[in-house]
GROMACS .gro file of C-alpha atoms in nm:
model
  304
    1MET     CA    1   2.532   2.553  17.922
    2ASN     CA    2   2.385   2.803  18.169
    3ASP     CA    3   2.209   3.092  17.991
    4SER     CA    4   2.398   3.353  18.191
    5LYS     CA    5   2.727   3.212  18.060
    6ARG     CA    6   2.622   3.160  17.700
    7PRO     CA    7   2.815   3.369  17.444
    8TYR     CA    8   2.629   3.666  17.300
    9SER     CA    9   2.655   3.527  16.947
   10THR     CA   10   2.434   3.228  17.026
   11TYR     CA   11   2.137   3.460  17.077
   12LEU     CA   12   2.161   3.603  16.727
   13PRO     CA   13   2.052   3.350  16.462
   14GLN     CA   14   2.258   3.315  16.148
   15GLU     CA   15   1.934   3.316  15.947
   16ARG     CA   16   1.671   3.570  16.041
   17TYR     CA   17   1.315   3.458  16.107
   18ILE     CA   18   1.008   3.622  16.252
   19TRP     CA   19   0.768   3.442  16.483
   20GLN     CA   20   0.396   3.470  16.415
   21LEU     CA   21   0.115   3.413  16.663
   22ALA     CA   22  -0.211   3.347  16.478
   23LEU     CA   23  -0.532   3.376  16.681
   24THR     CA   24  -0.815   3.206  16.494
   25GLY     CA   25  -1.187   3.248  16.554
   26GLN     CA   26  -1.505   3.410  16.424
   27GLU     CA   27  -1.451   3.753  16.274
   28ARG     CA   28  -1.679   3.931  16.522
   29SER     CA   29  -1.491   3.791  16.822
   30LEU     CA   30  -1.157   3.876  16.668
   31GLY     CA   31  -1.271   4.231  16.601
   32ILE     CA   32  -1.356   4.267  16.970
   33LEU     CA   33  -1.027   4.103  17.068
   34TRP     CA   34  -0.832   4.335  16.838
   35GLU     CA   35  -0.984   4.636  17.016
   36LEU     CA   36  -0.912   4.487  17.359
   37LEU     CA   37  -0.548   4.422  17.267
   38GLU     CA   38  -0.508   4.770  17.117
   39ALA     CA   39  -0.642   4.922  17.440
   40ILE     CA   40  -0.357   4.766  17.639
   41GLY     CA   41  -0.090   4.844  17.379
   42ILE     CA   42  -0.055   4.508  17.200
   43GLU     CA   43  -0.027   4.556  16.824
   44SER     CA   44  -0.198   4.300  16.600
   45THR     CA   45  -0.328   4.269  16.244
   46LEU     CA   46  -0.680   4.145  16.166
   47VAL     CA   47  -0.666   3.920  15.859
   48THR     CA   48  -1.008   3.853  15.705
   49PRO     CA   49  -1.064   3.541  15.493
   50ARG     CA   50  -1.105   3.552  15.116
   51VAL     CA   51  -1.300   3.226  15.125
   52ALA     CA   52  -1.626   3.219  15.322
   53GLN     CA   53  -1.551   2.882  15.485
   54GLN     CA   54  -1.223   3.003  15.631
   55LYS     CA   55  -1.195   3.174  15.968
   56ALA     CA   56  -1.043   3.514  16.020
   57PHE     CA   57  -0.734   3.542  16.235
   58LEU     CA   58  -0.536   3.799  16.429
   59ALA     CA   59  -0.162   3.802  16.362
   60LEU     CA   60   0.104   3.916  16.607
   61TYR     CA   61   0.470   3.924  16.506
   62LEU     CA   62   0.763   3.881  16.745
   63PRO     CA   63   1.139   3.889  16.671
   64SER     CA   64   1.236   3.580  16.874
   65GLU     CA   65   1.091   3.248  16.986
   66ARG     CA   66   1.141   3.350  17.350
   67GLU     CA   67   0.932   3.664  17.307
   68ALA     CA   68   0.670   3.475  17.108
   69GLN     CA   69   0.633   3.211  17.380
   70ALA     CA   70   0.606   3.480  17.649
   71MET     CA   71   0.337   3.659  17.447
   72GLN     CA   72   0.157   3.329  17.381
   73GLN     CA   73   0.134   3.266  17.755
   74ARG     CA   74   0.006   3.618  17.816
   75LEU     CA   75  -0.256   3.582  17.542
   76HIS     CA   76  -0.388   3.261  17.697
   77GLU     CA   77  -0.429   3.446  18.028
   78LEU     CA   78  -0.600   3.742  17.860
   79LEU     CA   79  -0.838   3.518  17.664
   80GLU     CA   80  -0.943   3.347  17.985
   81SER     CA   81  -1.015   3.680  18.154
   82TRP     CA   82  -1.205   3.812  17.849
   83SER     CA   83  -1.403   3.494  17.772
   84ASP     CA   84  -1.737   3.657  17.865
   85MET     CA   85  -1.689   3.920  17.592
   86LEU     CA   86  -1.605   3.676  17.311
   87ASP     CA   87  -1.861   3.466  17.123
   88ASP     CA   88  -1.653   3.160  17.040
   89GLU     CA   89  -1.335   2.975  17.125
   90ILE     CA   90  -1.016   3.132  16.995
   91THR     CA   91  -0.712   2.917  16.924
   92ILE     CA   92  -0.350   3.033  16.918
   93GLU     CA   93  -0.087   2.887  16.686
   94LEU     CA   94   0.282   2.974  16.684
   95ALA     CA   95   0.473   2.961  16.356
   96ARG     CA   96   0.813   3.066  16.225
   97LEU     CA   97   0.811   3.269  15.904
   98GLU     CA   98   1.087   3.303  15.648
   99ASN     CA   99   1.261   3.635  15.581
  100ARG     CA  100   1.055   3.724  15.274
  101GLU     CA  101   0.724   3.657  15.450
  102TRP     CA  102   0.841   3.872  15.743
  103GLN     CA  103   0.927   4.172  15.529
  104GLU     CA  104   0.597   4.168  15.342
  105SER     CA  105   0.389   4.114  15.657
  106TRP     CA  106   0.518   4.438  15.813
  107LYS     CA  107   0.350   4.648  15.543
  108ASP     CA  108   0.011   4.538  15.676
  109PHE     CA  109   0.052   4.709  16.011
  110PHE     CA  110   0.368   4.920  16.028
  111HIS     CA  111   0.238   5.277  15.998
  112ALA     CA  112   0.365   5.622  16.090
  113GLU     CA  113   0.323   5.735  16.450
  114GLN     CA  114   0.478   5.965  16.707
  115VAL     CA  115   0.672   5.768  16.970
  116SER     CA  116   0.804   6.044  17.199
  117PRO     CA  117   0.764   6.423  17.238
  118HIS     CA  118   1.017   6.497  16.962
  119LEU     CA  119   1.039   6.172  16.762
  120ALA     CA  120   0.813   5.991  16.517
  121VAL     CA  121   0.868   5.675  16.312
  122ARG     CA  122   0.750   5.636  15.954
  123PRO     CA  123   0.790   5.346  15.709
  124SER     CA  124   0.950   5.456  15.385
  125TRP     CA  125   0.641   5.360  15.184
  126GLU     CA  126   0.418   5.610  15.371
  127ASP     CA  127   0.418   5.987  15.313
  128VAL     CA  128   0.290   6.130  15.642
  129ARG     CA  129   0.369   6.483  15.760
  130PHE     CA  130   0.444   6.581  16.120
  131PRO     CA  131   0.490   6.926  16.281
  132PRO     CA  132   0.837   7.076  16.220
  133GLU     CA  133   0.947   7.024  16.581
  134ILE     CA  134   0.907   6.646  16.540
  135ARG     CA  135   1.208   6.459  16.401
  136VAL     CA  136   1.087   6.174  16.178
  137ILE     CA  137   1.275   5.843  16.160
  138SER     CA  138   1.211   5.684  15.822
  139LEU     CA  139   1.297   5.316  15.788
  140ASP     CA  140   1.199   4.968  15.676
  141PRO     CA  141   1.228   4.669  15.907
  142GLY     CA  142   1.437   4.474  15.653
  143LEU     CA  143   1.593   4.167  15.812
  144SER     CA  144   1.672   4.338  16.142
  145PHE     CA  145   1.440   4.441  16.420
  146GLY     CA  146   1.354   4.777  16.569
  147THR     CA  147   1.071   4.978  16.415
  148GLY     CA  148   0.928   5.171  16.708
  149LYS     CA  149   0.639   4.926  16.744
  150HIS     CA  150   0.799   4.710  17.010
  151GLY     CA  151   0.767   4.833  17.367
  152THR     CA  152   1.142   4.816  17.426
  153THR     CA  153   1.219   5.036  17.124
  154ARG     CA  154   0.953   5.290  17.217
  155ALA     CA  155   1.081   5.312  17.574
  156CYS     CA  156   1.443   5.356  17.463
  157LEU     CA  157   1.351   5.632  17.218
  158ALA     CA  158   1.149   5.808  17.488
  159PHE     CA  159   1.445   5.801  17.729
  160ILE     CA  160   1.684   5.923  17.458
  161ASP     CA  161   1.445   6.209  17.384
  162LYS     CA  162   1.414   6.291  17.755
  163ILE     CA  163   1.791   6.296  17.817
  164ILE     CA  164   1.865   6.512  17.513
  165SER     CA  165   1.583   6.751  17.601
  166GLU     CA  166   1.736   6.797  17.946
  167ARG     CA  167   2.108   6.780  17.866
  168GLY     CA  168   2.136   6.866  17.499
  169PRO     CA  169   2.296   6.644  17.232
  170LEU     CA  170   2.552   6.392  17.359
  171PRO     CA  171   2.790   6.135  17.210
  172VAL     CA  172   2.602   5.803  17.189
  173LEU     CA  173   2.696   5.434  17.182
  174ASP     CA  174   2.429   5.188  17.064
  175VAL     CA  175   2.506   4.830  17.179
  176GLY     CA  176   2.338   4.564  16.963
  177CYS     CA  177   2.192   4.826  16.730
  178GLY     CA  178   1.964   4.606  16.515
  179SER     CA  179   1.801   4.832  16.254
  180GLY     CA  180   1.983   5.136  16.395
  181ILE     CA  181   1.660   5.306  16.498
  182LEU     CA  182   1.789   5.427  16.836
  183SER     CA  183   2.104   5.574  16.683
  184ILE     CA  184   1.905   5.737  16.404
  185GLY     CA  185   1.671   5.895  16.658
  186ALA     CA  186   1.967   6.025  16.857
  187ALA     CA  187   2.137   6.159  16.543
  188LEU     CA  188   1.820   6.338  16.430
  189LEU     CA  189   1.807   6.502  16.774
  190GLY     CA  190   2.160   6.634  16.721
  191CYS     CA  191   2.379   6.375  16.895
  192HIS     CA  192   2.739   6.341  16.774
  193PRO     CA  193   2.931   6.123  16.740
  194VAL     CA  194   2.695   5.829  16.696
  195VAL     CA  195   2.871   5.493  16.736
  196LEU     CA  196   2.684   5.165  16.692
  197PHE     CA  197   2.752   4.797  16.647
  198ASP     CA  198   2.587   4.457  16.624
  199PHE     CA  199   2.696   4.096  16.584
  200ASP     CA  200   2.448   4.028  16.303
  201PRO     CA  201   2.568   4.081  15.943
  202GLN     CA  202   2.210   4.161  15.839
  203ALA     CA  203   2.210   4.450  16.085
  204MET     CA  204   2.511   4.601  15.906
  205ILE     CA  205   2.309   4.609  15.584
  206ALA     CA  206   1.992   4.743  15.750
  207VAL     CA  207   2.178   5.018  15.938
  208ARG     CA  208   2.350   5.153  15.628
  209GLU     CA  209   2.024   5.154  15.433
  210ASN     CA  210   1.828   5.316  15.716
  211PHE     CA  211   2.085   5.589  15.781
  212ALA     CA  212   2.091   5.667  15.408
  213CYS     CA  213   1.710   5.672  15.402
  214ASN     CA  214   1.724   5.944  15.670
  215GLY     CA  215   1.990   6.148  15.492
  216LEU     CA  216   2.252   6.069  15.758
  217ASP     CA  217   2.611   5.974  15.683
  218ASP     CA  218   2.800   6.086  15.994
  219TYR     CA  219   2.815   5.770  16.207
  220PHE     CA  220   3.060   5.495  16.297
  221LEU     CA  221   2.932   5.138  16.249
  222PHE     CA  222   3.120   4.818  16.319
  223MET     CA  223   3.055   4.450  16.383
  224ALA     CA  224   3.135   4.319  16.731
  225ASP     CA  225   3.026   4.102  17.022
  226ALA     CA  226   2.866   4.286  17.316
  227GLY     CA  227   3.080   4.078  17.549
  228ARG     CA  228   3.401   4.206  17.389
  229ILE     CA  229   3.347   4.569  17.288
  230PRO     CA  230   3.668   4.691  17.117
  231LEU     CA  231   3.645   5.054  17.232
  232ALA     CA  232   3.875   5.244  17.467
  233GLN     CA  233   3.665   5.561  17.497
  234THR     CA  234   3.358   5.608  17.714
  235PHE     CA  235   3.025   5.771  17.628
  236PRO     CA  236   2.783   5.991  17.825
  237LEU     CA  237   2.488   5.801  17.674
  238VAL     CA  238   2.489   5.425  17.611
  239CYS     CA  239   2.189   5.223  17.489
  240ALA     CA  240   2.169   4.845  17.534
  241ASN     CA  241   1.837   4.708  17.407
  242LEU     CA  242   1.920   4.338  17.434
  243GLU     CA  243   1.774   4.060  17.652
  244THR     CA  244   1.827   3.968  18.016
  245PRO     CA  245   2.059   3.669  17.949
  246ILE     CA  246   2.272   3.881  17.716
  247ILE     CA  247   2.284   4.169  17.965
  248GLU     CA  248   2.388   3.932  18.242
  249ALA     CA  249   2.658   3.773  18.026
  250CYS     CA  250   2.793   4.095  17.873
  251TYR     CA  251   2.750   4.365  18.140
  252PRO     CA  252   3.125   4.380  18.233
  253SER     CA  253   3.205   4.493  17.880
  254ILE     CA  254   2.903   4.724  17.854
  255ILE     CA  255   2.958   4.917  18.178
  256LYS     CA  256   3.317   4.999  18.077
  257THR     CA  257   3.179   5.213  17.794
  258VAL     CA  258   2.975   5.444  18.022
  259ALA     CA  259   3.143   5.773  18.116
  260ALA     CA  260   3.142   5.898  18.476
  261GLY     CA  261   2.810   6.070  18.534
  262GLY     CA  262   2.678   5.914  18.214
  263TYR     CA  263   2.350   5.743  18.132
  264LEU     CA  264   2.288   5.378  18.048
  265ILE     CA  265   1.954   5.274  17.896
  266VAL     CA  266   1.890   4.902  17.944
  267SER     CA  267   1.595   4.732  17.775
  268GLY     CA  268   1.472   4.402  17.635
  269ILE     CA  269   1.394   4.294  17.992
  270LEU     CA  270   1.078   4.103  18.082
  271HIS     CA  271   0.920   4.272  18.383
  272PRO     CA  272   0.965   3.978  18.625
  273GLU     CA  273   1.339   3.991  18.550
  274SER     CA  274   1.376   4.364  18.618
  275ASN     CA  275   1.479   4.337  18.985
  276ARG     CA  276   1.770   4.111  18.887
  277VAL     CA  277   1.890   4.368  18.634
  278ILE     CA  278   1.847   4.659  18.876
  279SER     CA  279   2.051   4.477  19.142
  280LEU     CA  280   2.319   4.387  18.888
  281PHE     CA  281   2.387   4.748  18.790
  282ARG     CA  282   2.346   4.889  19.141
  283ASP     CA  283   2.615   4.646  19.254
  284HIS     CA  284   2.847   4.807  18.999
  285GLY     CA  285   2.800   5.171  19.094
  286PHE     CA  286   2.490   5.267  18.893
  287SER     CA  287   2.176   5.428  19.032
  288LEU     CA  288   1.832   5.379  18.880
  289ALA     CA  289   1.727   5.724  18.756
  290ASP     CA  290   1.400   5.619  18.592
  291GLN     CA  291   1.213   5.315  18.467
  292THR     CA  292   0.909   5.233  18.256
  293ARG     CA  293   0.702   4.933  18.157
  294ILE     CA  294   0.527   4.884  17.823
  295ASP     CA  295   0.326   4.564  17.806
  296GLU     CA  296   0.543   4.294  17.967
  297TRP     CA  297   0.869   4.476  17.886
  298TRP     CA  298   1.072   4.678  18.137
  299THR     CA  299   1.324   4.950  18.048
  300GLY     CA  300   1.559   5.113  18.296
  301LEU     CA  301   1.753   5.440  18.283
  302PHE     CA  302   2.067   5.416  18.495
  303ARG     CA  303   2.318   5.685  18.595
  304LEU     CA  304   2.681   5.618  18.680
   0.00000   0.00000   0.00000
């Protein structure tokens, strides 16, 4: 079956896994590599061995096999370009982790940080204070993705912040909401109503827990397929942080939810695929108001 015709549900696994890239080498080289990756915005965790004979490794965590494979290819290219700065050969192994391993691994490197001018993200196990003008999203990754660490999430939150700063709070629809982080950010910035949905049952659990963790109870959550959105009303702000194949398969349903003059944030797009997505929405009456790239991920802000 062609990817562009594949149903949305096939992209959301019935059992949630996280994909780990483990870069193994001498600790000194990995320390240098960690700094190089941090400098270009790639988050990783340096794991030092408890046994002297074992090698240290850097761990990167991705929410899908597709993203993990794309990152693995990029890491191979980066290692080749940085070979003069590293003392030994570094190997890369890709592995799939179970749910429990995924949840525990996040505590090693998910820490509080500001992600836009008026928004910060903080894991529930950290007590970090921000200035009063900063709205703090408190959440755990749980079994659903979206923590503010991924470039697509950061870009979406930044665009939400920008739009609300310019236009004031707006009604919001969050398509494929995952952990609910985008909707929570919008709600903390005053948006109402906040409507969100996902196809994944685990997302329903994570969203309810994360909204409660932030003291929010005024939202409308339901389970649905992005290709068949059961809503008659339109919204001045719609967020769709998905993937290119899902966007291409589900865009007819998504664009029907955008109000005239409204904004559509589209993310989860690998940069080489961005021109396809731009053309797709331009062909259906949208103009590209802004765009950004974080690592290999492109995010577009469209206006109808």
